[in-house]
mmCIF file of C-alpha atoms in Angstrom:
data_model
loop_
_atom_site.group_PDB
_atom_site.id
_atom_site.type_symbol
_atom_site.label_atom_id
_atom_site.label_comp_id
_atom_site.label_asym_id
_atom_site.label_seq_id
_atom_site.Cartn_x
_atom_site.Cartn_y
_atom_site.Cartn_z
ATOM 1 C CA UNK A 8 134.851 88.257 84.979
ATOM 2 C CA UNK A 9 133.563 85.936 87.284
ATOM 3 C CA UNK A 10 131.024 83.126 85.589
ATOM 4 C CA UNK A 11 128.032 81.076 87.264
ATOM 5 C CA UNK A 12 126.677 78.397 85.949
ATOM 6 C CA UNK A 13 122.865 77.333 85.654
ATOM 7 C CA UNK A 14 121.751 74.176 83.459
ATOM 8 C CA UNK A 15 124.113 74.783 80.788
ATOM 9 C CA UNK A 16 123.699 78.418 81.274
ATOM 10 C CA UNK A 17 126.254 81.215 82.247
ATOM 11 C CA UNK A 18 126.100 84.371 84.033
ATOM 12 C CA UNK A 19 128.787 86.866 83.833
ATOM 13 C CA UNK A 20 128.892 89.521 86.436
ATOM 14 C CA UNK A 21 130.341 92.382 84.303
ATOM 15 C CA UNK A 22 127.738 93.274 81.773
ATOM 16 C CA UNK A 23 126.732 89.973 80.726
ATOM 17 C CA UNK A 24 123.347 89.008 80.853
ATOM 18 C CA UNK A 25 122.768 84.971 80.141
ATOM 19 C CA UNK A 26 124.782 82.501 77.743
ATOM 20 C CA UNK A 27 123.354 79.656 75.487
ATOM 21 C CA UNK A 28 125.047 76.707 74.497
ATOM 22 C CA UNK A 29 125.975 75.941 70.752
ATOM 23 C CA UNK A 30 127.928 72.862 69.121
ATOM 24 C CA UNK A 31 131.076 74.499 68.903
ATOM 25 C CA UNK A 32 131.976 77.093 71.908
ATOM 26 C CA UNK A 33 131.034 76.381 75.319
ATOM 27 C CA UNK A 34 128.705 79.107 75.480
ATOM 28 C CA UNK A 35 127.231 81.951 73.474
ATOM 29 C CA UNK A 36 127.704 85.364 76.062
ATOM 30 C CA UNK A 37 125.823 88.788 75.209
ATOM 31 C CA UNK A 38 127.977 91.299 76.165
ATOM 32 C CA UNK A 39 127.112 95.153 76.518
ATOM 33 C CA UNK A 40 128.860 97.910 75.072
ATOM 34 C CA UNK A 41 127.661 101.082 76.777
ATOM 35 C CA UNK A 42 126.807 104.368 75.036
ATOM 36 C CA UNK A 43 126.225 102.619 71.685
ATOM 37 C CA UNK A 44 123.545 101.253 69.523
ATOM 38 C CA UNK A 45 123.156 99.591 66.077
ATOM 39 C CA UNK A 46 121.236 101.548 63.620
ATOM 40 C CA UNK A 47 119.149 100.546 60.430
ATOM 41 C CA UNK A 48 118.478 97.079 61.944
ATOM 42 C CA UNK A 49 115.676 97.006 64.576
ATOM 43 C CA UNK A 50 113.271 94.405 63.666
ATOM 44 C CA UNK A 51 111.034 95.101 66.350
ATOM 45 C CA UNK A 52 110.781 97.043 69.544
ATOM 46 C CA UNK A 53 109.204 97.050 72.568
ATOM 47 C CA UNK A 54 108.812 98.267 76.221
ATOM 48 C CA UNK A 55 110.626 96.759 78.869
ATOM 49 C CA UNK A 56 111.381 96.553 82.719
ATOM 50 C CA UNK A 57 115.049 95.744 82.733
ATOM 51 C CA UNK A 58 117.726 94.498 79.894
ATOM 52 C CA UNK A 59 117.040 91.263 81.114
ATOM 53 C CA UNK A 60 113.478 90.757 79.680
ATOM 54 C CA UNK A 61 114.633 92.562 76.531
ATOM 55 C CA UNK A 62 117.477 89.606 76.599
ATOM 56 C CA UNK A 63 115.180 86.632 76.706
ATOM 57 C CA UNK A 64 113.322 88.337 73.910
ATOM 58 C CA UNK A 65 116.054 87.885 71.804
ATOM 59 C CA UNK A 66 116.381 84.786 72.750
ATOM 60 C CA UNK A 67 113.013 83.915 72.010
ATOM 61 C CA UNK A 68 113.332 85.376 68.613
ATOM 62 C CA UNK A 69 115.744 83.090 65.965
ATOM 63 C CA UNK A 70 116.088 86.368 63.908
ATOM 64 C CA UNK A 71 117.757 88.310 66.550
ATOM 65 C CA UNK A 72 121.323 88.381 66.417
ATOM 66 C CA UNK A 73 121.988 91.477 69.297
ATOM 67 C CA UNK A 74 119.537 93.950 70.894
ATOM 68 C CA UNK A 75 119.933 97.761 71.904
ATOM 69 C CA UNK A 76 118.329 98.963 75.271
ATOM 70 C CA UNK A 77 117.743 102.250 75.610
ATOM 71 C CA UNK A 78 115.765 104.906 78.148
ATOM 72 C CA UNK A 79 111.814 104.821 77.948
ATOM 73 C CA UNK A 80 109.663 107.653 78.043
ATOM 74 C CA UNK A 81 108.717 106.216 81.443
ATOM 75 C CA UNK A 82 111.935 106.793 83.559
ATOM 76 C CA UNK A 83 111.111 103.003 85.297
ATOM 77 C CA UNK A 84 110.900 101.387 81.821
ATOM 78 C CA UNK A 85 113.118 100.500 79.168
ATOM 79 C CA UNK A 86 113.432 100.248 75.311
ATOM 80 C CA UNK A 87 113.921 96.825 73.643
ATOM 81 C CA UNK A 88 115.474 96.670 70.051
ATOM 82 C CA UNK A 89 115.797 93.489 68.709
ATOM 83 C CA UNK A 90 118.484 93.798 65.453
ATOM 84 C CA UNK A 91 118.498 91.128 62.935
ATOM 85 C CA UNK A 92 122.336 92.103 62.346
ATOM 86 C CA UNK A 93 125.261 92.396 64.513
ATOM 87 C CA UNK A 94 127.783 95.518 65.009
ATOM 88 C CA UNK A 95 130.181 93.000 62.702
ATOM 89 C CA UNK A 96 127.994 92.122 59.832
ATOM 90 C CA UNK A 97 127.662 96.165 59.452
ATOM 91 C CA UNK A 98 129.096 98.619 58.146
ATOM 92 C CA UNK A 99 131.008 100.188 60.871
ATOM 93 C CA UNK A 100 129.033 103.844 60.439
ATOM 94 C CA UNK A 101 125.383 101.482 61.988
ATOM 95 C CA UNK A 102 127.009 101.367 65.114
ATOM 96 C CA UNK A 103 126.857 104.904 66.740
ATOM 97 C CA UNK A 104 127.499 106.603 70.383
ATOM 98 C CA UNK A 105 124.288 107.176 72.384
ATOM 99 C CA UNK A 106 124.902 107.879 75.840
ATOM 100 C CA UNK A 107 122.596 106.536 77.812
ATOM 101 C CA UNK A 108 122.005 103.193 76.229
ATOM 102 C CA UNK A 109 123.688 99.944 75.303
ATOM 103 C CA UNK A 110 124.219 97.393 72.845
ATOM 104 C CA UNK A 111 124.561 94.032 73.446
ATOM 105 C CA UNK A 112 125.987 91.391 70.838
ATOM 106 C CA UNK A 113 127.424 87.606 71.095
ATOM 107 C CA UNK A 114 130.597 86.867 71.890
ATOM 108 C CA UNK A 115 132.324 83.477 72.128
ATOM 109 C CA UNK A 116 133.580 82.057 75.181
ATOM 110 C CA UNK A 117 135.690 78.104 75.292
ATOM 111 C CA UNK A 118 135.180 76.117 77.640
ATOM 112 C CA UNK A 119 138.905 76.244 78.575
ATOM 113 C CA UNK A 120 138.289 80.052 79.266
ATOM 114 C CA UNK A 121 136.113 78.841 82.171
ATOM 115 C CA UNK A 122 137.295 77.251 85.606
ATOM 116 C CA UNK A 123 136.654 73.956 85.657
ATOM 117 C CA UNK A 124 135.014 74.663 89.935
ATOM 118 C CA UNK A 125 132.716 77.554 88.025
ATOM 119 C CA UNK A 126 131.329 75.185 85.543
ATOM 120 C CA UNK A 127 129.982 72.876 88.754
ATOM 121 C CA UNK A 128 128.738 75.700 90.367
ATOM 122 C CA UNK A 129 124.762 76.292 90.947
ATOM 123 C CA UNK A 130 123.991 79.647 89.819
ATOM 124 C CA UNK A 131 121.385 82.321 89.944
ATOM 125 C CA UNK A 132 119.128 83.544 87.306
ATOM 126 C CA UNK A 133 117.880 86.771 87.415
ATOM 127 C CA UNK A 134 115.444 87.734 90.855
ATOM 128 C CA UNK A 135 112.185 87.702 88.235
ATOM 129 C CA UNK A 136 112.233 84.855 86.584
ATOM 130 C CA UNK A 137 113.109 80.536 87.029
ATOM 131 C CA UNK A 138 113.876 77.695 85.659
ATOM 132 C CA UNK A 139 116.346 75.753 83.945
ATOM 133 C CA UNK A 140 116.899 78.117 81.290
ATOM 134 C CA UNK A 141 115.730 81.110 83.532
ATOM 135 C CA UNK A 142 112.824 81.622 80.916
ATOM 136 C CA UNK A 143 110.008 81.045 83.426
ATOM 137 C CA UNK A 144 108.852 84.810 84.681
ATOM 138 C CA UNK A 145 108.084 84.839 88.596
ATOM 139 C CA UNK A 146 104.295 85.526 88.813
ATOM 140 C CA UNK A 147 103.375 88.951 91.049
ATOM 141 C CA UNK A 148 107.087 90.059 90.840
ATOM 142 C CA UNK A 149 106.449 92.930 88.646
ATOM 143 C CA UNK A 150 103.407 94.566 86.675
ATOM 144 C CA UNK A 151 103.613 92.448 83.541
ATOM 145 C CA UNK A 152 103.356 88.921 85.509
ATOM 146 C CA UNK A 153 100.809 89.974 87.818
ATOM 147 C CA UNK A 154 99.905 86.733 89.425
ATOM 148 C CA UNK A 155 96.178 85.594 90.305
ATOM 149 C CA UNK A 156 96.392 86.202 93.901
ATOM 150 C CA UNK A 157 98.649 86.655 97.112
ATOM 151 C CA UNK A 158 97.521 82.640 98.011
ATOM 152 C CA UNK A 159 98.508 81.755 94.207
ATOM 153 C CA UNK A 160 101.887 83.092 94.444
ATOM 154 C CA UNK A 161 102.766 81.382 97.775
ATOM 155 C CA UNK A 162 101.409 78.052 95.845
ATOM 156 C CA UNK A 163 103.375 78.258 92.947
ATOM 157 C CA UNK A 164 106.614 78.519 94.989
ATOM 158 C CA UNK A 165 107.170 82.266 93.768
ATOM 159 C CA UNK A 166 106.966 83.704 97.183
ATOM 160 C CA UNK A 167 109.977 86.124 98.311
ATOM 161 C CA UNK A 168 108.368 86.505 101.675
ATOM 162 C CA UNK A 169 106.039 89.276 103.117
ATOM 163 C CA UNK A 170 105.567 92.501 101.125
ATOM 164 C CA UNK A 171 104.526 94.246 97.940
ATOM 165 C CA UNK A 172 103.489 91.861 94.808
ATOM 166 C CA UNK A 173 101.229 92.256 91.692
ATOM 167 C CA UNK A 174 97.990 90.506 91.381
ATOM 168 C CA UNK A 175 95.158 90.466 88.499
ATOM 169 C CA UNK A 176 91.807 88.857 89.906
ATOM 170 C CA UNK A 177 89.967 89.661 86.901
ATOM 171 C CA UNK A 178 92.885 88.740 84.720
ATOM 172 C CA UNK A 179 91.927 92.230 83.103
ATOM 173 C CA UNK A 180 95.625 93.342 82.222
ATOM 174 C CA UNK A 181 94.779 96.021 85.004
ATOM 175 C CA UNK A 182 96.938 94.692 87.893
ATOM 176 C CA UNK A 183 97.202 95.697 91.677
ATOM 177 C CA UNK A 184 100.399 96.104 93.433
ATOM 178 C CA UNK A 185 99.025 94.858 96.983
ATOM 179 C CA UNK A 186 100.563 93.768 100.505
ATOM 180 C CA UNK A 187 101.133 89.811 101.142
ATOM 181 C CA UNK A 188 101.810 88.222 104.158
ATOM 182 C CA UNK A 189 103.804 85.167 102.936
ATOM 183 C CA UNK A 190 104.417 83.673 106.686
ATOM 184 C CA UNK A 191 101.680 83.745 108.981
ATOM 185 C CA UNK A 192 99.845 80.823 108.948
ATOM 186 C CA UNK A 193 101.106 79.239 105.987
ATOM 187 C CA UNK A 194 100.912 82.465 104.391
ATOM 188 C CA UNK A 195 99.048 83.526 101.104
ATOM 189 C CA UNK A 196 96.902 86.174 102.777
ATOM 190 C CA UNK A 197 96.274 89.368 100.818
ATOM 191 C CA UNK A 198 95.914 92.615 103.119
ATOM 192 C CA UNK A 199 92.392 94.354 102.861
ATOM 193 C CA UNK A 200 91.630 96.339 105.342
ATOM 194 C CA UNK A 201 94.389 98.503 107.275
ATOM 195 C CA UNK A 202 94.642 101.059 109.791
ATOM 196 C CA UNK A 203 97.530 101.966 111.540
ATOM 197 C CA UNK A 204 97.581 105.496 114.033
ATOM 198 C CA UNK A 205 100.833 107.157 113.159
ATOM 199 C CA UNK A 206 100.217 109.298 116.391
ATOM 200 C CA UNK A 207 98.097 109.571 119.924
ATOM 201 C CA UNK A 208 95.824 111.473 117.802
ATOM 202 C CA UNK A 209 93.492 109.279 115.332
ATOM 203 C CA UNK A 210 92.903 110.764 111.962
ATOM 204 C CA UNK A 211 90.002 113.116 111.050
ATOM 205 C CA UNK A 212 88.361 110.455 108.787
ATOM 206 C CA UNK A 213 88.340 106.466 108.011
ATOM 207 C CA UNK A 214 90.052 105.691 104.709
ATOM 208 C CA UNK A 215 86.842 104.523 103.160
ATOM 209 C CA UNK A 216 87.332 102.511 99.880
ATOM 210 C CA UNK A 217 84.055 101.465 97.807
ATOM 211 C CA UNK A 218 85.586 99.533 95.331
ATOM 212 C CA UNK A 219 88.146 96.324 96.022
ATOM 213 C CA UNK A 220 90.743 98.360 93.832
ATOM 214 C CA UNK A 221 91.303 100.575 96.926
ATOM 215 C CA UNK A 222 93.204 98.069 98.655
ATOM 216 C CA UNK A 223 96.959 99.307 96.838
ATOM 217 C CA UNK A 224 96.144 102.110 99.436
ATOM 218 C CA UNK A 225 98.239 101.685 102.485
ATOM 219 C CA UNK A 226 95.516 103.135 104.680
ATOM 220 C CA UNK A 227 92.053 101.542 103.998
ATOM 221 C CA UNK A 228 88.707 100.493 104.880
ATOM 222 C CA UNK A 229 86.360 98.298 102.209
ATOM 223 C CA UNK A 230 82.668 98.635 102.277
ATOM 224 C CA UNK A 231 79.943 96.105 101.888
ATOM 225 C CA UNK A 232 80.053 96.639 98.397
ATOM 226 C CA UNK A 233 83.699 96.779 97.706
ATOM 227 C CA UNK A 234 83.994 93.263 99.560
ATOM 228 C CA UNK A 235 81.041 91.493 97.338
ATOM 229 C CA UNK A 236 83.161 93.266 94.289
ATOM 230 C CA UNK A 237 86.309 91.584 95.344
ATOM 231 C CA UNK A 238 84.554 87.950 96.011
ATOM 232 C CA UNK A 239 83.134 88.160 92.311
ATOM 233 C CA UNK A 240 86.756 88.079 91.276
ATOM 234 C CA UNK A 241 88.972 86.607 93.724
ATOM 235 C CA UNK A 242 87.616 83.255 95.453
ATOM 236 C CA UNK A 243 88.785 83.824 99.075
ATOM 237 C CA UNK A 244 87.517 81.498 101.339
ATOM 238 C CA UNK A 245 88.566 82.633 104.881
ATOM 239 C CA UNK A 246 88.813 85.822 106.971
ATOM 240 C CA UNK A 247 91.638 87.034 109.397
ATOM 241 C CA UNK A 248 91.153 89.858 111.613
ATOM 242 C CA UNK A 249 94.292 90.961 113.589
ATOM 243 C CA UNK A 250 93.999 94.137 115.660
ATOM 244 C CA UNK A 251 96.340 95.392 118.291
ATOM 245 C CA UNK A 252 97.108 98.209 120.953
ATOM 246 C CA UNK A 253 100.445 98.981 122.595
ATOM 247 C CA UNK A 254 98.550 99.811 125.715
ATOM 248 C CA UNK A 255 96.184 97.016 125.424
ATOM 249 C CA UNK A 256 96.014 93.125 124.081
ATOM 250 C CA UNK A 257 95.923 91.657 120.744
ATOM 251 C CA UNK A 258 92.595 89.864 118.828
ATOM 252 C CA UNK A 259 94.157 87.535 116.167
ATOM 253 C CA UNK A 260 91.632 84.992 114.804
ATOM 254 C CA UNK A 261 90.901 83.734 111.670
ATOM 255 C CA UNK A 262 88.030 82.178 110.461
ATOM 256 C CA UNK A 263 87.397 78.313 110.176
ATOM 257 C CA UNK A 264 88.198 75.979 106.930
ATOM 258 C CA UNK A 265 84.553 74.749 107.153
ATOM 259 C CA UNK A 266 80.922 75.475 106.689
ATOM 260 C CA UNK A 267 80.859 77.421 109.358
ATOM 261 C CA UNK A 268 83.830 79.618 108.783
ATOM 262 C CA UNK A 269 82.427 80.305 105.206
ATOM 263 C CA UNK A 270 79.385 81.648 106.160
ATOM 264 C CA UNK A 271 80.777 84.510 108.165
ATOM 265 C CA UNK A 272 82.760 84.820 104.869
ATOM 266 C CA UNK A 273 79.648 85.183 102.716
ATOM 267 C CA UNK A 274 78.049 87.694 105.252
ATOM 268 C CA UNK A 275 81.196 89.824 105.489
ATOM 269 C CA UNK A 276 81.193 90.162 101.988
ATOM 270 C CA UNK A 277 77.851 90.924 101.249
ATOM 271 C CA UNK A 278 76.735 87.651 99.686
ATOM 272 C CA UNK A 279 74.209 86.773 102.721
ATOM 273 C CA UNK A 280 72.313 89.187 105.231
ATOM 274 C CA UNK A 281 72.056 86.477 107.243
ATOM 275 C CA UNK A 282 74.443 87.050 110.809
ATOM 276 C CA UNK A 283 76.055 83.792 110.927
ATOM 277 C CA UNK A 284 77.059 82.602 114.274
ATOM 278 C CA UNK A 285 79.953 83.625 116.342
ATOM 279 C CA UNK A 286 81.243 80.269 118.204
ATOM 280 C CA UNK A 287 83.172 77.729 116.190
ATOM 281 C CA UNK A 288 83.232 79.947 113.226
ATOM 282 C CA UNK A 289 86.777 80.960 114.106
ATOM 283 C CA UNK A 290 90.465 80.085 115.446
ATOM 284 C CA UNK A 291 92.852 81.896 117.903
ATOM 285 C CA UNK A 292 95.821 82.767 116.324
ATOM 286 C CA UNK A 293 99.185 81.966 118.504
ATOM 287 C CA UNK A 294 99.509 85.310 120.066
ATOM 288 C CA UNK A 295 95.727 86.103 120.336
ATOM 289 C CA UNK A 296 95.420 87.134 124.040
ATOM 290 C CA UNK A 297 92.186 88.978 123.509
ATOM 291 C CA UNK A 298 88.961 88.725 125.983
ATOM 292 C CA UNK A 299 86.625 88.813 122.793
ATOM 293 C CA UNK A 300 88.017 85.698 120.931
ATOM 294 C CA UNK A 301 87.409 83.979 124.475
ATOM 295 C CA UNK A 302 84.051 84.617 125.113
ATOM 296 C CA UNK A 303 82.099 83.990 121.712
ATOM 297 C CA UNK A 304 78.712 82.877 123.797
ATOM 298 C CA UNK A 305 79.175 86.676 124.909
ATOM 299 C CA UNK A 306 79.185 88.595 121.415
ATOM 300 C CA UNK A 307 75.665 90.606 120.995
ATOM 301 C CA UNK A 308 73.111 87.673 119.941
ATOM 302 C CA UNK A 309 76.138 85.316 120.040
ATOM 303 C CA UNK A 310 76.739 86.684 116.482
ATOM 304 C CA UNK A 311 78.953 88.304 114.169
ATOM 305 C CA UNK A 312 78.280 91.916 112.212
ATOM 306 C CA UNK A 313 75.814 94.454 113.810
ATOM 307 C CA UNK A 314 72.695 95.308 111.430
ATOM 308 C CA UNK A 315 72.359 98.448 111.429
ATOM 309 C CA UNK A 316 76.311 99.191 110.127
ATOM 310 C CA UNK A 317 75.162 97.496 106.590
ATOM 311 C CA UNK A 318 77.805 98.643 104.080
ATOM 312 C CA UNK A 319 80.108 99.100 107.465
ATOM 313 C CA UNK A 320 79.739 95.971 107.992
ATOM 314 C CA UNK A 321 83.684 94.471 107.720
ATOM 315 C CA UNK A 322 85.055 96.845 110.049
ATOM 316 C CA UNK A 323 82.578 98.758 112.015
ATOM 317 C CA UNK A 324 81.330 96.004 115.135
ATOM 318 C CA UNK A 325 82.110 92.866 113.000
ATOM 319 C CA UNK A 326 82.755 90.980 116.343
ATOM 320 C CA UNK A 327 82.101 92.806 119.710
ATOM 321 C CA UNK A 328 80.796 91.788 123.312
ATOM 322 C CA UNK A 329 78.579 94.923 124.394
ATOM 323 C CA UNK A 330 79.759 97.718 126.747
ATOM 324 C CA UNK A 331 82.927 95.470 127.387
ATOM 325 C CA UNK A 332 85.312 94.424 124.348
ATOM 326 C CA UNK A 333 84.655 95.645 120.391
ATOM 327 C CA UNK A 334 86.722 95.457 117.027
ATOM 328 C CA UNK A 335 85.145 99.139 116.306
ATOM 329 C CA UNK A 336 86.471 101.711 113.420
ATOM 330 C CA UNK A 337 84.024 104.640 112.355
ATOM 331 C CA UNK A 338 83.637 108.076 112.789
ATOM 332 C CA UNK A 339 80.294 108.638 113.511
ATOM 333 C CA UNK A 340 81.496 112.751 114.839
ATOM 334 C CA UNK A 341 83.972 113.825 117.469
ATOM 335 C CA UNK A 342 87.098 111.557 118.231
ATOM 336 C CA UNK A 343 84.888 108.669 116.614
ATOM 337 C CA UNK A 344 85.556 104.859 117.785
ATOM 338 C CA UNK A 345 88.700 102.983 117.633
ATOM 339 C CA UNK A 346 88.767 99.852 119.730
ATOM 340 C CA UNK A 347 90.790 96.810 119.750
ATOM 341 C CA UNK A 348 89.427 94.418 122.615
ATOM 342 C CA UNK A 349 88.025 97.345 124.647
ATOM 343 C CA UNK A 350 85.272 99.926 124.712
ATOM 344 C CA UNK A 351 85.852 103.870 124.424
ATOM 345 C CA UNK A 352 89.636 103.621 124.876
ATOM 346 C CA UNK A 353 92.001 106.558 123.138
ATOM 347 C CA UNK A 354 94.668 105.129 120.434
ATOM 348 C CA UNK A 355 98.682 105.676 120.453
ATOM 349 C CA UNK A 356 101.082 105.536 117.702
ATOM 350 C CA UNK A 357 101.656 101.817 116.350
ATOM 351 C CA UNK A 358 97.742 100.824 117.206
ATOM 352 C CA UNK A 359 96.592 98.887 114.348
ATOM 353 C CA UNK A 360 93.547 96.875 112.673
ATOM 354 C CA UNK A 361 94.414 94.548 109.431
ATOM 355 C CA UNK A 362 92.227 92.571 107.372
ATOM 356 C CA UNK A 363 92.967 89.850 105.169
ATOM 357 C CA UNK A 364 91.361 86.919 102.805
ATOM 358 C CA UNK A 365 93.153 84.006 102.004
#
């Protein structure tokens, strides 16, 4: 079995989950022994995601001396039995077959057992969780470390890049499982709003979500409402609005760090009626090659948001010079309006419009 070490801590590759260190061995291994539990000796129990967690339980607990893990009701969870006993301090008939699960009790290991390269080795702890003893759970990785926010996770250093995290803005035990970009930008940015045509042929109705807790949907659209609902909880601060057509050009801007930026912010989600104004409020993003983002003096009253689209307000003419270039999504009747830095242009697989607060 090949061993990796961590801060005094060792992981075994073959069904071995984490060592500690004692006065006497080098290290302390849990080893699993498949198809069997230990009976009569669960102290407690408890749901898990992987044997892993169940692991550091034990560890956590100075009455555990080995744990069982064994199939949930929920096929994606597991079952966590801490034993105050081990298979040895038993009578042999407490440790029974059960396919399906697995015990896991100490075993020694000396240090002379070990390489003497292995021991100077790095190591890994498991993908969810850090530090020095590997006891510090990676916020937004999974559903019971849901972290704050997409910008949180990127600050904390728990970031594994762009894709599908956890989050709990109203720290309500409720959590999200949401998109992140982790790159663009310096990252943090938490995906909103998204539309993406899957064919030449745009769908029959906008994804229209009223509350912020449609945003796990991969197709979506928030309202006036659902925005204000979302700032309540989560304090974003700035705006990014990145549309794009493969027949066309891309708008990529995102709104300013300052006082001006902020107030498109505020009207965008509902907090102001007020149409703040459209030059200096934003920045072009690298590959922004849009006509809109380069003529702000142009945009209808120089402004952003159209009045009349009230709870639309996000995605429906949030930035648009008249008759020439629009960010437009609604379906009003008909083939409705889908324009990316144009004006009553058809759609082809791959189009898309994103939205996202940081």
């Amino acid at each position: 079995m090949a061993a990796f070490w961590l801060n005094g801590l060792i992981f075994l590759t073959i069904n071995v989950l984490m060592v500690t260190s004692n006065s006497q061995f080098c290290a302390s291994v849990f080893k699993a022994q498949v198809d069997h539990i230990l009976v009569d000796h669960v102290m407690n129990a408890s749901t898990v995601v992987n044997e892993f967690e169940c692991h550091h339980k034990c560890l956590r607990n100075n009455s555990c001396k080995s744990f069982n893990v064994r199939p949930g009701a929920d096929i994606s969870k597991r079952l966590c039995e801490l034993n105050n006993k081990t298979r040895k301090m038993t009578p042999e008939s407490q440790f029974r077959k059960m396919k399906g699960s697995s015990y896991y009790g100490p075993v020694k290991v000396s240090c002379q057992d070990l390489p003497t390269k292995k021991k100077k080795q790095t190591g890994y702890c498991h993908p969810n969780y850090k530090g020095k003893r590997c006891e510090i759970p990676r916020r937004g990785w999974n559903s019971k470390d849901p972290a704050y926010s997409c910008k949180s996770i990127r600050d904390s250093g728990d970031s594994k890049g762009d894709g599908r995290y956890w989050i709990d803005p109203e720290k309500s035990g409720t959590p999200l499982k949401v998109y992140c970009d982790m790159t663009t930008d310096g990252g943090g940015w938490l995906l909103i709003s998204n539309i993406t045509m899957e064919s030449s042929t745009p769908p029959s109705q906008l994804p229209v979500k009223t509350s912020y807790r449609g945003i796990t949907s991969d197709q979506m659209v928030l309202t006036k409402t659902a925005m204000n609902e979302l700032r309540t909880h989560l304090s974003f601060t700035q705006l990014r609005f990145h549309c794009s057509k493969n027949n066309g050009r891309t708008f990529h801007v995102t709104t300013a760090a300052d006082s001006s930026g902020e107030a498109v912010v505020k009207y965008l989600s509902g907090q102001t009626d007020a149409q703040p104004a459209s030059c200096g409020s934003y920045v072009r993003m690298e590959n922004d090659n849009s006509r809109l983002a380069g003529a702000c003096q142009n945009w209808e009253l120089a402004k952003w948001g159209h009045a009349p689209f009230d709870e639309e307000r996000l995605y429906n003419h949030p930035a648009w010079v008249p008759y020439l270039y629009h960010w437009a999504l609604n379906h009003p009747g008909g083939s409705g309006r889908w324009e990316c830095d144009d004006y009553l242009v058809g759609v082809n697989t791959g189009d898309f419009w994103k939205i996202y607060v940081r």
